[in-house]
Amino acid sequence: CAAAYNGISNFSSHPKPISILLCSLAMNLGATGFHRFYRFRAAIERFDYQGAARELDDSNWSKQLPNRAKSYIATLNQS
């Protein structure tokens, strides 16, 4: 979870489901991979969860892990 905490400047300001999602995504991608999601992280920092969902949906990661991506996107869209 350190990669998410360090990669999102306002990490502790987000609702718990988003924080859990960020930690899970950071663990799946690794610190370097998580930091490469520039537009996703920028959307999260703006509390633009629908924008973050679009960024995830547009990523190669979502095509490699479609079921996990759908779950994360649903969580983002519900927040």
CSV table of C-alpha atoms in Angstrom, one decimal:
chain,number,residue,atom,x,y,z
A,1,CYS,CA,0.0,0.0,0.0
A,2,ALA,CA,3.0,2.3,0.3
A,3,ALA,CA,3.1,2.8,-3.5
A,4,ALA,CA,-0.5,4.1,-3.4
A,5,TYR,CA,0.1,6.2,-0.3
A,6,ASN,CA,3.2,7.7,-1.8
A,7,GLY,CA,1.8,8.0,-5.3
A,8,ILE,CA,-1.4,9.8,-4.4
A,9,SER,CA,-0.8,13.1,-2.6
A,10,ASN,CA,-4.2,13.1,-0.9
A,11,PHE,CA,-4.5,9.4,-0.3
A,12,SER,CA,-6.1,9.6,3.2
A,13,SER,CA,-8.8,12.0,2.0
A,14,HIS,CA,-10.5,9.3,-0.2
A,15,PRO,CA,-13.4,7.1,0.9
A,16,LYS,CA,-12.3,3.6,2.2
A,17,PRO,CA,-13.4,1.7,-0.9
A,18,ILE,CA,-11.2,4.0,-3.1
A,19,SER,CA,-8.3,3.6,-0.7
A,20,ILE,CA,-8.6,-0.2,-0.8
A,21,LEU,CA,-8.8,-0.1,-4.6
A,22,LEU,CA,-5.7,2.0,-4.8
A,23,CYS,CA,-3.8,-0.3,-2.5
A,24,SER,CA,-4.9,-3.3,-4.5
A,25,LEU,CA,-4.0,-1.7,-7.8
A,26,ALA,CA,-0.6,-0.7,-6.5
A,27,MET,CA,0.1,-4.2,-5.3
A,28,ASN,CA,-1.0,-5.6,-8.7
A,29,LEU,CA,1.1,-3.2,-10.7
A,30,GLY,CA,4.0,-2.7,-8.4
A,31,ALA,CA,5.3,0.7,-7.4
A,32,THR,CA,6.8,1.5,-10.9
A,33,GLY,CA,3.7,0.4,-12.8
A,34,PHE,CA,1.4,2.3,-10.4
A,35,HIS,CA,3.4,5.5,-10.9
A,36,ARG,CA,3.1,5.1,-14.7
A,37,PHE,CA,-0.6,5.6,-14.5
A,38,TYR,CA,-0.2,9.3,-14.6
A,39,ARG,CA,-3.6,10.3,-15.8
A,40,PHE,CA,-5.4,7.8,-13.5
A,41,ARG,CA,-3.5,9.2,-10.5
A,42,ALA,CA,-4.2,12.8,-11.5
A,43,ALA,CA,-8.0,12.0,-11.8
A,44,ILE,CA,-7.9,10.4,-8.3
A,45,GLU,CA,-6.2,13.4,-6.8
A,46,ARG,CA,-9.0,15.6,-8.3
A,47,PHE,CA,-11.6,13.2,-6.8
A,48,ASP,CA,-12.7,12.6,-10.4
A,49,TYR,CA,-13.5,8.9,-9.9
A,50,GLN,CA,-15.4,8.6,-13.3
A,51,GLY,CA,-12.4,10.0,-15.0
A,52,ALA,CA,-10.1,7.6,-13.2
A,53,ALA,CA,-12.5,4.8,-14.3
A,54,ARG,CA,-12.1,5.9,-17.9
A,55,GLU,CA,-8.4,5.9,-17.6
A,56,LEU,CA,-8.3,2.4,-16.2
A,57,ASP,CA,-10.7,1.2,-19.0
A,58,ASP,CA,-8.4,2.7,-21.6
A,59,SER,CA,-5.3,1.0,-20.3
A,60,ASN,CA,-3.6,-2.2,-21.5
A,61,TRP,CA,-3.9,-3.5,-17.9
A,62,SER,CA,-7.7,-3.6,-18.3
A,63,LYS,CA,-7.4,-5.7,-21.4
A,64,GLN,CA,-5.0,-8.1,-19.6
A,65,LEU,CA,-7.1,-8.4,-16.5
A,66,PRO,CA,-10.7,-7.6,-17.7
A,67,ASN,CA,-12.6,-9.1,-14.7
A,68,ARG,CA,-10.5,-7.2,-12.2
A,69,ALA,CA,-10.7,-4.0,-14.2
A,70,LYS,CA,-14.5,-4.3,-14.4
A,71,SER,CA,-14.6,-4.6,-10.6
A,72,TYR,CA,-12.3,-1.6,-10.1
A,73,ILE,CA,-14.2,0.5,-12.7
A,74,ALA,CA,-17.5,-0.3,-11.0
A,75,THR,CA,-16.1,0.7,-7.6
A,76,LEU,CA,-14.9,4.0,-9.1
A,77,ASN,CA,-18.2,4.7,-10.8
A,78,GLN,CA,-20.2,4.1,-7.6
A,79,SER,CA,-18.1,6.5,-5.6
